[in-house]
Amino acid sequence: MEPSLNLPTPARALAVGAHPDDVEFGCGATLAKWAAAGCEIHHLVCTDGSKGTWDPSEDVARLVAVRQEEQRAASRALGGKGDVVFLGWPDGELESGLRQRWELAYWIRQIRPDVVLGHDPWRRYRLHPDHRNAGFLVTDGIVAARDPHFFPEQGAPPHRPAALLLFEAEEPDHVEDVAGFEEAKLAALWAHRSQFRSTMKIDDPSAADEVAGFRQRVLDRLAEHGAHAGIDRGEAFKAMRDL
């Protein structure tokens, strides 16, 4: 079956990532496209990113603060205002429990997004537990946020998004055409400078070949996703509309 192509631009979107930089990898160009068309984009990051280094001597408290600033800068690079919610759960220890679900439902009700974006929790052989659990928190949080008898003590009216887009999808069936927004995605990823070595395979930011290699990998992935729908550049998702 041919994938669907391009949702109507939402008035407001909420992208949920397990760690700082996950949203930019998963849907950065889509957010940039929507922001350019007037969408209000928000980020929510579930963990503190404190294990995002290979340096055993790293000052973890400093790293957490750096990664928060990097995430805000990435939001601005995509056309947002730096609106980021940090839940602050310890990196690598995120659970999809009731307390965490409460928090997701709370922020969905506060932000009231038309579209939510998050990790596909059903992707097979996913190694990182934070990605799995962040995905389930999005799906479970949407259910809680939409129904008034979940967490009534929050004092906010229920909210039902129109669509959920799952990135890193096991079975993608929707593509957003992001031609023209590749550079915004790359700029947002480049904001996560603390992750050059561990995530982007850039040991030396002044090494042109390493930077070019990372850039090409991002562009190749966009081309691969776009090919699902017969377009040049895309970001692919599993789309859920009956929420």
Coordinates of C-alpha atoms in Angstrom, one line a residue:
M1 CA 0.0 0.0 0.0
E2 CA 1.3 3.5 -0.9
P3 CA 2.1 5.6 2.1
S4 CA 0.1 8.7 2.8
L5 CA 1.9 12.0 2.1
N6 CA 1.8 15.2 4.2
L7 CA -0.6 16.0 7.0
P8 CA -2.2 19.5 6.9
T9 CA 0.1 21.9 8.7
P10 CA -1.0 21.7 12.4
A11 CA -1.5 24.8 14.5
R12 CA 0.6 23.3 17.3
A13 CA 2.8 20.2 17.4
L14 CA 4.5 18.4 20.3
A15 CA 7.5 16.2 19.7
V16 CA 8.6 13.8 22.5
G17 CA 12.1 12.4 22.6
A18 CA 13.8 10.1 25.1
H19 CA 16.9 12.3 25.0
P20 CA 18.1 15.6 23.7
D21 CA 18.7 15.2 20.0
D22 CA 16.2 12.3 19.4
V23 CA 13.6 14.6 18.0
E24 CA 16.0 16.3 15.6
F25 CA 17.1 12.9 14.2
G26 CA 13.5 11.6 14.1
C27 CA 11.5 14.5 12.8
G28 CA 13.5 17.7 12.7
A29 CA 12.9 18.5 9.1
T30 CA 9.1 17.9 9.5
L31 CA 9.0 20.3 12.4
A32 CA 11.0 22.9 10.5
K33 CA 8.6 22.7 7.5
W34 CA 5.6 23.1 9.8
A35 CA 7.2 26.0 11.7
A36 CA 7.9 27.8 8.5
A37 CA 4.2 27.5 7.7
G38 CA 3.1 29.0 11.0
C39 CA 3.0 25.9 13.3
E40 CA 3.9 26.4 16.9
I41 CA 6.4 23.6 17.7
H42 CA 7.2 22.3 21.2
H43 CA 9.7 19.7 22.4
L44 CA 9.4 17.4 25.4
V45 CA 12.5 15.5 26.5
C46 CA 12.0 12.6 29.0
T47 CA 15.5 12.1 30.4
D48 CA 18.3 14.4 31.6
G49 CA 20.8 13.1 29.0
S50 CA 23.3 12.6 31.7
K51 CA 24.9 9.4 30.1
G52 CA 25.4 11.0 26.7
T53 CA 29.2 10.9 26.8
W54 CA 32.0 8.4 26.5
D55 CA 34.2 10.3 28.8
P56 CA 34.2 8.7 32.3
S57 CA 35.6 11.9 33.9
E58 CA 32.8 14.1 32.5
D59 CA 31.1 16.4 35.0
V60 CA 27.6 15.0 34.7
A61 CA 25.8 18.0 36.2
R62 CA 27.6 20.2 33.7
L63 CA 26.6 17.8 30.8
V64 CA 22.9 18.0 31.8
A65 CA 22.9 21.8 31.7
V66 CA 24.8 21.8 28.4
R67 CA 22.4 19.4 26.8
Q68 CA 19.4 21.5 27.9
E69 CA 20.9 24.6 26.2
E70 CA 21.7 22.5 23.1
Q71 CA 18.1 21.3 22.9
R72 CA 16.8 24.9 23.2
A73 CA 19.1 26.0 20.5
A74 CA 18.0 23.1 18.3
S75 CA 14.4 24.1 18.8
R76 CA 15.2 27.6 17.6
A77 CA 17.2 26.2 14.6
L78 CA 14.0 24.5 13.5
G79 CA 12.0 27.7 13.7
G80 CA 10.7 27.3 17.3
K81 CA 11.1 29.6 20.3
G82 CA 13.1 27.2 22.4
D83 CA 10.0 25.9 24.1
V84 CA 11.3 22.7 25.7
V85 CA 9.9 20.7 28.6
F86 CA 12.5 18.6 30.4
L87 CA 11.0 15.9 32.6
G88 CA 14.5 15.1 34.0
W89 CA 14.3 11.4 34.5
P90 CA 17.8 9.8 34.8
D91 CA 19.2 8.8 31.4
G92 CA 19.0 5.1 30.9
E93 CA 16.5 4.6 33.7
L94 CA 13.3 5.9 32.1
E95 CA 10.2 3.8 32.9
S96 CA 6.8 3.8 31.3
G97 CA 5.1 4.0 34.7
L98 CA 2.1 5.7 36.1
R99 CA 4.0 8.8 37.3
Q100 CA 5.6 9.3 34.0
R101 CA 2.3 8.8 32.2
W102 CA 0.8 11.5 34.5
E103 CA 3.4 13.9 33.4
L104 CA 2.9 13.2 29.7
A105 CA -0.8 13.6 30.0
Y106 CA -0.3 16.8 31.9
W107 CA 1.8 18.4 29.2
I108 CA -0.4 17.2 26.4
R109 CA -3.3 18.9 28.2
Q110 CA -1.3 22.1 28.7
I111 CA 0.2 22.4 25.3
R112 CA -2.9 21.0 23.4
P113 CA -1.1 19.9 20.3
D114 CA -2.9 18.9 17.1
V115 CA -0.2 16.5 16.3
V116 CA 2.1 14.5 18.6
L117 CA 5.4 12.9 17.4
G118 CA 7.4 10.3 19.2
H119 CA 9.4 7.1 19.1
D120 CA 7.8 3.9 17.8
P121 CA 7.7 1.7 20.9
W122 CA 6.9 -1.4 18.8
R123 CA 10.0 -1.4 16.7
R124 CA 11.6 -4.8 16.9
Y125 CA 15.0 -5.4 18.4
R126 CA 15.3 -1.9 19.8
L127 CA 18.2 -1.9 22.2
H128 CA 17.8 1.3 24.2
P129 CA 15.2 1.0 26.9
D130 CA 14.6 4.8 27.0
H131 CA 13.4 4.8 23.4
R132 CA 11.0 2.0 24.0
N133 CA 9.6 3.5 27.2
A134 CA 9.4 7.0 25.8
G135 CA 7.3 5.6 22.9
F136 CA 4.9 3.9 25.3
L137 CA 4.7 7.0 27.4
V138 CA 3.5 8.9 24.4
T139 CA 0.8 6.4 23.5
D140 CA -0.3 6.0 27.1
G141 CA -0.2 9.7 27.8
I142 CA -2.4 10.4 24.8
V143 CA -5.0 8.0 26.1
A144 CA -4.9 9.6 29.5
A145 CA -5.0 13.1 28.2
R146 CA -8.0 12.6 26.1
D147 CA -10.3 11.1 28.8
P148 CA -11.6 13.3 31.6
H149 CA -11.5 10.7 34.4
F150 CA -7.8 10.2 34.0
F151 CA -5.9 12.4 36.5
P152 CA -8.7 14.9 37.1
E153 CA -6.6 16.5 39.8
Q154 CA -4.6 18.1 37.0
G155 CA -7.3 20.6 36.7
A156 CA -6.9 21.0 32.9
P157 CA -9.6 20.0 30.4
P158 CA -9.0 16.8 28.4
H159 CA -7.3 17.0 25.0
R160 CA -7.4 14.6 22.1
P161 CA -4.7 15.2 19.3
A162 CA -5.8 14.7 15.8
A163 CA -2.8 12.5 14.9
L164 CA 0.2 10.7 16.2
L165 CA 3.3 10.3 14.1
L166 CA 5.8 7.6 15.3
F167 CA 9.4 8.1 14.0
E168 CA 12.0 5.3 13.8
A169 CA 8.9 3.3 12.7
E170 CA 8.9 -0.5 12.3
E171 CA 6.3 -0.2 9.5
P172 CA 6.1 3.3 8.2
D173 CA 3.0 4.2 6.3
H174 CA 3.2 8.0 6.1
V175 CA 5.9 10.4 4.7
E176 CA 6.3 14.1 5.1
D177 CA 8.0 15.8 2.1
V178 CA 10.8 17.8 3.6
A179 CA 12.6 19.0 0.5
G180 CA 14.1 22.4 1.3
F181 CA 14.3 21.8 5.0
E182 CA 17.4 19.6 5.0
E183 CA 19.6 22.4 6.2
A184 CA 17.3 23.3 9.1
K185 CA 17.5 19.7 10.3
L186 CA 21.3 19.6 9.9
A187 CA 21.6 23.0 11.8
A188 CA 19.4 21.6 14.6
L189 CA 21.5 18.5 14.9
W190 CA 24.7 20.6 14.8
A191 CA 23.4 22.4 17.9
H192 CA 24.0 19.2 19.9
R193 CA 27.7 19.6 20.0
S194 CA 28.2 17.5 23.1
Q195 CA 27.1 14.5 21.0
F196 CA 29.5 14.9 18.1
R197 CA 31.7 12.0 19.2
S198 CA 29.2 9.6 20.8
T199 CA 26.3 9.9 18.3
M200 CA 27.5 11.6 15.2
K201 CA 30.9 10.0 14.7
I202 CA 32.6 13.3 14.6
D203 CA 35.8 13.2 16.7
D204 CA 37.1 16.5 15.4
P205 CA 34.6 19.2 14.3
S206 CA 37.3 20.9 12.3
A207 CA 37.8 17.7 10.2
A208 CA 36.0 18.4 7.0
D209 CA 35.7 14.7 6.0
E210 CA 34.1 13.8 9.3
V211 CA 31.6 16.6 9.1
A212 CA 30.9 15.8 5.4
G213 CA 30.4 12.2 6.3
F214 CA 27.8 13.0 9.0
R215 CA 26.0 15.4 6.6
Q216 CA 25.9 12.8 3.9
R217 CA 24.5 10.2 6.3
V218 CA 21.6 12.5 7.2
L219 CA 20.9 13.3 3.6
D220 CA 21.0 9.7 2.6
R221 CA 18.5 8.8 5.3
L222 CA 16.1 11.5 4.1
A223 CA 16.4 10.2 0.6
E224 CA 15.7 6.7 1.8
H225 CA 12.6 7.8 3.6
G226 CA 11.5 9.9 0.7
A227 CA 11.8 6.9 -1.6
H228 CA 8.9 5.2 0.3
A229 CA 6.6 7.9 -1.3
G230 CA 8.5 8.5 -4.5
I231 CA 9.9 11.9 -3.5
D232 CA 13.4 13.2 -3.1
R233 CA 13.6 13.9 0.6
G234 CA 11.2 12.7 3.3
E235 CA 10.8 11.7 6.9
A236 CA 8.8 8.5 7.4
F237 CA 6.4 7.7 10.2
K238 CA 3.8 5.3 11.4
A239 CA 0.7 7.5 11.4
M240 CA -2.2 6.9 13.9
R241 CA -5.2 9.1 13.3
D242 CA -8.0 7.4 15.3
L243 CA -7.0 8.6 18.7

